[in-house]
Amino acid sequence: MAQPRLVPTGDLARELGISTRTVARYVREGLLVPTEVTLGGHYRWDIDDVRQQIRKRRADSGEN
């Protein structure tokens, strides 16, 4: 199976229509878990995985 394409936080934020600061806050609050953290502390994201995390969180909280 092919490796997922990992994107930096800026690309993820643009894809989701939110700011990079919001992504960082979600990570701090435990709402999102990055796919990978580089040795330099930068987050890398699999966009499909993030969408799945969001869907699961919404389902768990009863949101639509």
PDB file of N, CA, C and O in Angstrom:
ATOM      1  N   MET A   1       0.849  -1.177   0.000  1.00  0.00           N
ATOM      2  CA  MET A   1       0.000   0.000   0.000  1.00  0.00           C
ATOM      3  C   MET A   1       0.892   1.237   0.000  1.00  0.00           C
ATOM      4  O   MET A   1       1.914   1.285   0.669  1.00  0.00           O
ATOM      5  N   ALA A   2       0.470   2.245  -0.728  1.00  0.00           N
ATOM      6  CA  ALA A   2       1.262   3.468  -0.852  1.00  0.00           C
ATOM      7  C   ALA A   2       1.213   4.279   0.439  1.00  0.00           C
ATOM      8  O   ALA A   2       0.218   4.287   1.158  1.00  0.00           O
ATOM      9  N   GLN A   3       2.310   4.981   0.710  1.00  0.00           N
ATOM     10  CA  GLN A   3       2.374   5.869   1.866  1.00  0.00           C
ATOM     11  C   GLN A   3       1.418   7.041   1.646  1.00  0.00           C
ATOM     12  O   GLN A   3       1.281   7.538   0.534  1.00  0.00           O
ATOM     13  N   PRO A   4       0.733   7.497   2.716  1.00  0.00           N
ATOM     14  CA  PRO A   4      -0.120   8.680   2.547  1.00  0.00           C
ATOM     15  C   PRO A   4       0.744   9.907   2.272  1.00  0.00           C
ATOM     16  O   PRO A   4       1.889   9.988   2.717  1.00  0.00           O
ATOM     17  N   ARG A   5       0.201  10.847   1.524  1.00  0.00           N
ATOM     18  CA  ARG A   5       0.903  12.102   1.264  1.00  0.00           C
ATOM     19  C   ARG A   5       0.731  12.984   2.487  1.00  0.00           C
ATOM     20  O   ARG A   5      -0.391  13.311   2.870  1.00  0.00           O
ATOM     21  N   LEU A   6       1.831  13.335   3.115  1.00  0.00           N
ATOM     22  CA  LEU A   6       1.781  14.168   4.307  1.00  0.00           C
ATOM     23  C   LEU A   6       2.014  15.623   3.935  1.00  0.00           C
ATOM     24  O   LEU A   6       2.911  15.932   3.168  1.00  0.00           O
ATOM     25  N   VAL A   7       1.193  16.502   4.490  1.00  0.00           N
ATOM     26  CA  VAL A   7       1.270  17.926   4.174  1.00  0.00           C
ATOM     27  C   VAL A   7       1.603  18.709   5.441  1.00  0.00           C
ATOM     28  O   VAL A   7       1.278  18.280   6.549  1.00  0.00           O
ATOM     29  N   PRO A   8       2.218  19.882   5.286  1.00  0.00           N
ATOM     30  CA  PRO A   8       2.479  20.732   6.451  1.00  0.00           C
ATOM     31  C   PRO A   8       1.189  21.387   6.951  1.00  0.00           C
ATOM     32  O   PRO A   8       0.154  21.381   6.280  1.00  0.00           O
ATOM     33  N   THR A   9       1.271  21.966   8.122  1.00  0.00           N
ATOM     34  CA  THR A   9       0.102  22.567   8.774  1.00  0.00           C
ATOM     35  C   THR A   9      -0.560  23.638   7.918  1.00  0.00           C
ATOM     36  O   THR A   9      -1.791  23.715   7.869  1.00  0.00           O
ATOM     37  N   GLY A  10       0.209  24.460   7.224  1.00  0.00           N
ATOM     38  CA  GLY A  10      -0.372  25.500   6.381  1.00  0.00           C
ATOM     39  C   GLY A  10      -1.280  24.936   5.303  1.00  0.00           C
ATOM     40  O   GLY A  10      -2.367  25.462   5.045  1.00  0.00           O
ATOM     41  N   ASP A  11      -0.844  23.855   4.677  1.00  0.00           N
ATOM     42  CA  ASP A  11      -1.663  23.217   3.637  1.00  0.00           C
ATOM     43  C   ASP A  11      -2.934  22.622   4.238  1.00  0.00           C
ATOM     44  O   ASP A  11      -4.015  22.718   3.653  1.00  0.00           O
ATOM     45  N   LEU A  12      -2.801  21.999   5.403  1.00  0.00           N
ATOM     46  CA  LEU A  12      -3.980  21.439   6.071  1.00  0.00           C
ATOM     47  C   LEU A  12      -4.971  22.543   6.418  1.00  0.00           C
ATOM     48  O   LEU A  12      -6.175  22.414   6.160  1.00  0.00           O
ATOM     49  N   ALA A  13      -4.481  23.630   6.980  1.00  0.00           N
ATOM     50  CA  ALA A  13      -5.345  24.745   7.366  1.00  0.00           C
ATOM     51  C   ALA A  13      -6.098  25.293   6.158  1.00  0.00           C
ATOM     52  O   ALA A  13      -7.311  25.538   6.231  1.00  0.00           O
ATOM     53  N   ARG A  14      -5.401  25.480   5.040  1.00  0.00           N
ATOM     54  CA  ARG A  14      -6.060  25.964   3.818  1.00  0.00           C
ATOM     55  C   ARG A  14      -7.136  24.986   3.369  1.00  0.00           C
ATOM     56  O   ARG A  14      -8.229  25.385   2.973  1.00  0.00           O
ATOM     57  N   GLU A  15      -6.831  23.697   3.413  1.00  0.00           N
ATOM     58  CA  GLU A  15      -7.788  22.666   2.986  1.00  0.00           C
ATOM     59  C   GLU A  15      -9.047  22.686   3.860  1.00  0.00           C
ATOM     60  O   GLU A  15     -10.151  22.498   3.361  1.00  0.00           O
ATOM     61  N   LEU A  16      -8.869  22.940   5.166  1.00  0.00           N
ATOM     62  CA  LEU A  16     -10.004  22.940   6.093  1.00  0.00           C
ATOM     63  C   LEU A  16     -10.674  24.308   6.211  1.00  0.00           C
ATOM     64  O   LEU A  16     -11.736  24.426   6.824  1.00  0.00           O
ATOM     65  N   GLY A  17     -10.029  25.356   5.680  1.00  0.00           N
ATOM     66  CA  GLY A  17     -10.597  26.693   5.761  1.00  0.00           C
ATOM     67  C   GLY A  17     -10.470  27.310   7.145  1.00  0.00           C
ATOM     68  O   GLY A  17     -11.337  28.078   7.567  1.00  0.00           O
ATOM     69  N   ILE A  18      -9.392  26.959   7.851  1.00  0.00           N
ATOM     70  CA  ILE A  18      -9.129  27.518   9.180  1.00  0.00           C
ATOM     71  C   ILE A  18      -7.696  28.035   9.211  1.00  0.00           C
ATOM     72  O   ILE A  18      -6.915  27.799   8.289  1.00  0.00           O
ATOM     73  N   SER A  19      -7.343  28.732  10.284  1.00  0.00           N
ATOM     74  CA  SER A  19      -5.990  29.271  10.379  1.00  0.00           C
ATOM     75  C   SER A  19      -5.021  28.231  10.951  1.00  0.00           C
ATOM     76  O   SER A  19      -5.447  27.267  11.597  1.00  0.00           O
ATOM     77  N   THR A  20      -3.740  28.463  10.737  1.00  0.00           N
ATOM     78  CA  THR A  20      -2.725  27.566  11.299  1.00  0.00           C
ATOM     79  C   THR A  20      -2.743  27.641  12.826  1.00  0.00           C
ATOM     80  O   THR A  20      -2.475  26.641  13.496  1.00  0.00           O
ATOM     81  N   ARG A  21      -3.069  28.806  13.360  1.00  0.00           N
ATOM     82  CA  ARG A  21      -3.170  28.938  14.826  1.00  0.00           C
ATOM     83  C   ARG A  21      -4.291  28.072  15.377  1.00  0.00           C
ATOM     84  O   ARG A  21      -4.187  27.504  16.465  1.00  0.00           O
ATOM     85  N   THR A  22      -5.383  27.977  14.630  1.00  0.00           N
ATOM     86  CA  THR A  22      -6.499  27.135  15.056  1.00  0.00           C
ATOM     87  C   THR A  22      -6.079  25.667  15.049  1.00  0.00           C
ATOM     88  O   THR A  22      -6.394  24.926  15.983  1.00  0.00           O
ATOM     89  N   VAL A  23      -5.357  25.251  14.018  1.00  0.00           N
ATOM     90  CA  VAL A  23      -4.861  23.874  13.972  1.00  0.00           C
ATOM     91  C   VAL A  23      -3.979  23.605  15.191  1.00  0.00           C
ATOM     92  O   VAL A  23      -4.135  22.592  15.874  1.00  0.00           O
ATOM     93  N   ALA A  24      -3.062  24.526  15.490  1.00  0.00           N
ATOM     94  CA  ALA A  24      -2.171  24.360  16.640  1.00  0.00           C
ATOM     95  C   ALA A  24      -2.971  24.271  17.940  1.00  0.00           C
ATOM     96  O   ALA A  24      -2.653  23.467  18.828  1.00  0.00           O
ATOM     97  N   ARG A  25      -4.005  25.091  18.064  1.00  0.00           N
ATOM     98  CA  ARG A  25      -4.841  25.049  19.271  1.00  0.00           C
ATOM     99  C   ARG A  25      -5.556  23.709  19.378  1.00  0.00           C
ATOM    100  O   ARG A  25      -5.635  23.123  20.461  1.00  0.00           O
ATOM    101  N   TYR A  26      -6.078  23.204  18.262  1.00  0.00           N
ATOM    102  CA  TYR A  26      -6.748  21.900  18.278  1.00  0.00           C
ATOM    103  C   TYR A  26      -5.790  20.794  18.731  1.00  0.00           C
ATOM    104  O   TYR A  26      -6.189  19.884  19.452  1.00  0.00           O
ATOM    105  N   VAL A  27      -4.536  20.873  18.303  1.00  0.00           N
ATOM    106  CA  VAL A  27      -3.548  19.885  18.731  1.00  0.00           C
ATOM    107  C   VAL A  27      -3.307  20.018  20.232  1.00  0.00           C
ATOM    108  O   VAL A  27      -3.309  19.019  20.971  1.00  0.00           O
ATOM    109  N   ARG A  28      -3.102  21.245  20.705  1.00  0.00           N
ATOM    110  CA  ARG A  28      -2.874  21.491  22.143  1.00  0.00           C
ATOM    111  C   ARG A  28      -4.017  20.957  22.992  1.00  0.00           C
ATOM    112  O   ARG A  28      -3.810  20.413  24.067  1.00  0.00           O
ATOM    113  N   GLU A  29      -5.243  21.138  22.501  1.00  0.00           N
ATOM    114  CA  GLU A  29      -6.427  20.723  23.247  1.00  0.00           C
ATOM    115  C   GLU A  29      -6.758  19.243  23.049  1.00  0.00           C
ATOM    116  O   GLU A  29      -7.726  18.748  23.615  1.00  0.00           O
ATOM    117  N   GLY A  30      -5.977  18.546  22.214  1.00  0.00           N
ATOM    118  CA  GLY A  30      -6.206  17.130  21.994  1.00  0.00           C
ATOM    119  C   GLY A  30      -7.332  16.827  21.026  1.00  0.00           C
ATOM    120  O   GLY A  30      -7.790  15.684  20.942  1.00  0.00           O
ATOM    121  N   LEU A  31      -7.774  17.827  20.263  1.00  0.00           N
ATOM    122  CA  LEU A  31      -8.859  17.620  19.309  1.00  0.00           C
ATOM    123  C   LEU A  31      -8.375  17.014  17.998  1.00  0.00           C
ATOM    124  O   LEU A  31      -9.150  16.353  17.302  1.00  0.00           O
ATOM    125  N   LEU A  32      -7.124  17.265  17.642  1.00  0.00           N
ATOM    126  CA  LEU A  32      -6.507  16.675  16.454  1.00  0.00           C
ATOM    127  C   LEU A  32      -5.158  16.090  16.838  1.00  0.00           C
ATOM    128  O   LEU A  32      -4.456  16.650  17.675  1.00  0.00           O
ATOM    129  N   VAL A  33      -4.825  14.982  16.192  1.00  0.00           N
ATOM    130  CA  VAL A  33      -3.533  14.343  16.413  1.00  0.00           C
ATOM    131  C   VAL A  33      -2.800  14.319  15.071  1.00  0.00           C
ATOM    132  O   VAL A  33      -3.307  13.755  14.092  1.00  0.00           O
ATOM    133  N   PRO A  34      -1.604  14.954  14.998  1.00  0.00           N
ATOM    134  CA  PRO A  34      -0.874  14.945  13.733  1.00  0.00           C
ATOM    135  C   PRO A  34      -0.461  13.530  13.347  1.00  0.00           C
ATOM    136  O   PRO A  34      -0.248  12.675  14.215  1.00  0.00           O
ATOM    137  N   THR A  35      -0.355  13.290  12.067  1.00  0.00           N
ATOM    138  CA  THR A  35       0.085  11.993  11.575  1.00  0.00           C
ATOM    139  C   THR A  35       1.534  11.756  11.955  1.00  0.00           C
ATOM    140  O   THR A  35       1.929  10.646  12.298  1.00  0.00           O
ATOM    141  N   GLU A  36       2.319  12.832  11.923  1.00  0.00           N
ATOM    142  CA  GLU A  36       3.752  12.731  12.211  1.00  0.00           C
ATOM    143  C   GLU A  36       4.230  14.064  12.781  1.00  0.00           C
ATOM    144  O   GLU A  36       3.692  15.109  12.456  1.00  0.00           O
ATOM    145  N   VAL A  37       5.218  13.991  13.652  1.00  0.00           N
ATOM    146  CA  VAL A  37       5.887  15.192  14.142  1.00  0.00           C
ATOM    147  C   VAL A  37       7.355  15.046  13.766  1.00  0.00           C
ATOM    148  O   VAL A  37       7.995  14.049  14.114  1.00  0.00           O
ATOM    149  N   THR A  38       7.895  16.025  13.048  1.00  0.00           N
ATOM    150  CA  THR A  38       9.285  15.941  12.606  1.00  0.00           C
ATOM    151  C   THR A  38      10.224  16.136  13.789  1.00  0.00           C
ATOM    152  O   THR A  38       9.808  16.566  14.871  1.00  0.00           O
ATOM    153  N   LEU A  39      11.495  15.841  13.584  1.00  0.00           N
ATOM    154  CA  LEU A  39      12.488  16.044  14.629  1.00  0.00           C
ATOM    155  C   LEU A  39      12.543  17.509  15.056  1.00  0.00           C
ATOM    156  O   LEU A  39      12.860  17.822  16.204  1.00  0.00           O
ATOM    157  N   GLY A  40      12.214  18.406  14.159  1.00  0.00           N
ATOM    158  CA  GLY A  40      12.197  19.835  14.465  1.00  0.00           C
ATOM    159  C   GLY A  40      10.900  20.295  15.129  1.00  0.00           C
ATOM    160  O   GLY A  40      10.737  21.466  15.423  1.00  0.00           O
ATOM    161  N   GLY A  41       9.966  19.362  15.356  1.00  0.00           N
ATOM    162  CA  GLY A  41       8.718  19.693  16.030  1.00  0.00           C
ATOM    163  C   GLY A  41       7.600  20.182  15.125  1.00  0.00           C
ATOM    164  O   GLY A  41       6.585  20.678  15.597  1.00  0.00           O
ATOM    165  N   HIS A  42       7.770  20.025  13.816  1.00  0.00           N
ATOM    166  CA  HIS A  42       6.736  20.450  12.869  1.00  0.00           C
ATOM    167  C   HIS A  42       5.756  19.307  12.638  1.00  0.00           C
ATOM    168  O   HIS A  42       6.146  18.150  12.550  1.00  0.00           O
ATOM    169  N   TYR A  43       4.487  19.670  12.518  1.00  0.00           N
ATOM    170  CA  TYR A  43       3.453  18.666  12.281  1.00  0.00           C
ATOM    171  C   TYR A  43       3.347  18.368  10.787  1.00  0.00           C
ATOM    172  O   TYR A  43       3.448  19.251   9.943  1.00  0.00           O
ATOM    173  N   ARG A  44       3.077  17.108  10.489  1.00  0.00           N
ATOM    174  CA  ARG A  44       2.754  16.667   9.136  1.00  0.00           C
ATOM    175  C   ARG A  44       1.443  15.917   9.215  1.00  0.00           C
ATOM    176  O   ARG A  44       1.193  15.179  10.169  1.00  0.00           O
ATOM    177  N   TRP A  45       0.621  16.122   8.210  1.00  0.00           N
ATOM    178  CA  TRP A  45      -0.756  15.656   8.257  1.00  0.00           C
ATOM    179  C   TRP A  45      -1.137  14.841   7.029  1.00  0.00           C
ATOM    180  O   TRP A  45      -0.806  15.198   5.912  1.00  0.00           O
ATOM    181  N   ASP A  46      -1.902  13.779   7.243  1.00  0.00           N
ATOM    182  CA  ASP A  46      -2.599  13.056   6.185  1.00  0.00           C
ATOM    183  C   ASP A  46      -4.017  13.634   6.196  1.00  0.00           C
ATOM    184  O   ASP A  46      -4.759  13.453   7.167  1.00  0.00           O
ATOM    185  N   ILE A  47      -4.376  14.369   5.176  1.00  0.00           N
ATOM    186  CA  ILE A  47      -5.658  15.085   5.152  1.00  0.00           C
ATOM    187  C   ILE A  47      -6.831  14.130   5.330  1.00  0.00           C
ATOM    188  O   ILE A  47      -7.789  14.446   6.053  1.00  0.00           O
ATOM    189  N   ASP A  48      -6.777  12.961   4.716  1.00  0.00           N
ATOM    190  CA  ASP A  48      -7.874  11.999   4.878  1.00  0.00           C
ATOM    191  C   ASP A  48      -7.996  11.548   6.330  1.00  0.00           C
ATOM    192  O   ASP A  48      -9.104  11.389   6.852  1.00  0.00           O
ATOM    193  N   ASP A  49      -6.859  11.358   7.010  1.00  0.00           N
ATOM    194  CA  ASP A  49      -6.874  10.970   8.418  1.00  0.00           C
ATOM    195  C   ASP A  49      -7.498  12.076   9.273  1.00  0.00           C
ATOM    196  O   ASP A  49      -8.292  11.801  10.167  1.00  0.00           O
ATOM    197  N   VAL A  50      -7.163  13.320   8.989  1.00  0.00           N
ATOM    198  CA  VAL A  50      -7.731  14.441   9.749  1.00  0.00           C
ATOM    199  C   VAL A  50      -9.241  14.492   9.540  1.00  0.00           C
ATOM    200  O   VAL A  50      -9.999  14.671  10.503  1.00  0.00           O
ATOM    201  N   ARG A  51      -9.692  14.317   8.323  1.00  0.00           N
ATOM    202  CA  ARG A  51     -11.136  14.324   8.063  1.00  0.00           C
ATOM    203  C   ARG A  51     -11.825  13.202   8.848  1.00  0.00           C
ATOM    204  O   ARG A  51     -12.915  13.383   9.382  1.00  0.00           O
ATOM    205  N   GLN A  52     -11.168  12.055   8.924  1.00  0.00           N
ATOM    206  CA  GLN A  52     -11.713  10.938   9.689  1.00  0.00           C
ATOM    207  C   GLN A  52     -11.756  11.283  11.186  1.00  0.00           C
ATOM    208  O   GLN A  52     -12.738  10.980  11.864  1.00  0.00           O
ATOM    209  N   GLN A  53     -10.707  11.924  11.698  1.00  0.00           N
ATOM    210  CA  GLN A  53     -10.702  12.352  13.101  1.00  0.00           C
ATOM    211  C   GLN A  53     -11.867  13.301  13.383  1.00  0.00           C
ATOM    212  O   GLN A  53     -12.548  13.179  14.412  1.00  0.00           O
ATOM    213  N   ILE A  54     -12.110  14.233  12.467  1.00  0.00           N
ATOM    214  CA  ILE A  54     -13.195  15.205  12.636  1.00  0.00           C
ATOM    215  C   ILE A  54     -14.545  14.494  12.610  1.00  0.00           C
ATOM    216  O   ILE A  54     -15.417  14.763  13.453  1.00  0.00           O
ATOM    217  N   ARG A  55     -14.735  13.585  11.653  1.00  0.00           N
ATOM    218  CA  ARG A  55     -16.004  12.842  11.574  1.00  0.00           C
ATOM    219  C   ARG A  55     -16.258  12.049  12.853  1.00  0.00           C
ATOM    220  O   ARG A  55     -17.369  12.044  13.387  1.00  0.00           O
ATOM    221  N   LYS A  56     -15.225  11.395  13.357  1.00  0.00           N
ATOM    222  CA  LYS A  56     -15.366  10.599  14.577  1.00  0.00           C
ATOM    223  C   LYS A  56     -15.716  11.488  15.760  1.00  0.00           C
ATOM    224  O   LYS A  56     -16.601  11.163  16.550  1.00  0.00           O
ATOM    225  N   ARG A  57     -15.036  12.614  15.890  1.00  0.00           N
ATOM    226  CA  ARG A  57     -15.309  13.526  17.006  1.00  0.00           C
ATOM    227  C   ARG A  57     -16.749  14.028  16.926  1.00  0.00           C
ATOM    228  O   ARG A  57     -17.433  14.118  17.930  1.00  0.00           O
ATOM    229  N   ARG A  58     -17.217  14.364  15.727  1.00  0.00           N
ATOM    230  CA  ARG A  58     -18.590  14.837  15.575  1.00  0.00           C
ATOM    231  C   ARG A  58     -19.588  13.744  15.925  1.00  0.00           C
ATOM    232  O   ARG A  58     -20.591  13.998  16.572  1.00  0.00           O
ATOM    233  N   ALA A  59     -19.312  12.519  15.481  1.00  0.00           N
ATOM    234  CA  ALA A  59     -20.205  11.397  15.777  1.00  0.00           C
ATOM    235  C   ALA A  59     -20.253  11.129  17.273  1.00  0.00           C
ATOM    236  O   ALA A  59     -21.312  10.880  17.844  1.00  0.00           O
ATOM    237  N   ASP A  60     -19.093  11.204  17.930  1.00  0.00           N
ATOM    238  CA  ASP A  60     -19.024  10.957  19.373  1.00  0.00           C
ATOM    239  C   ASP A  60     -19.755  12.020  20.165  1.00  0.00           C
ATOM    240  O   ASP A  60     -20.278  11.758  21.238  1.00  0.00           O
ATOM    241  N   SER A  61     -19.785  13.259  19.649  1.00  0.00           N
ATOM    242  CA  SER A  61     -20.418  14.350  20.386  1.00  0.00           C
ATOM    243  C   SER A  61     -21.884  14.560  19.982  1.00  0.00           C
ATOM    244  O   SER A  61     -22.561  15.408  20.543  1.00  0.00           O
ATOM    245  N   GLY A  62     -22.325  13.815  18.955  1.00  0.00           N
ATOM    246  CA  GLY A  62     -23.708  13.954  18.509  1.00  0.00           C
ATOM    247  C   GLY A  62     -23.945  15.095  17.560  1.00  0.00           C
ATOM    248  O   GLY A  62     -25.078  15.415  17.239  1.00  0.00           O
ATOM    249  N   GLU A  63     -22.851  15.748  17.070  1.00  0.00           N
ATOM    250  CA  GLU A  63     -23.016  16.829  16.090  1.00  0.00           C
ATOM    251  C   GLU A  63     -23.338  16.241  14.727  1.00  0.00           C
ATOM    252  O   GLU A  63     -23.072  15.096  14.449  1.00  0.00           O
ATOM    253  N   ASN A  64     -23.884  17.081  13.839  1.00  0.00           N
ATOM    254  CA  ASN A  64     -24.177  16.637  12.465  1.00  0.00           C
ATOM    255  C   ASN A  64     -22.993  16.760  11.593  1.00  0.00           C
ATOM    256  O   ASN A  64     -22.244  17.533  11.506  1.00  0.00           O
TER     257      ASN A  64
END
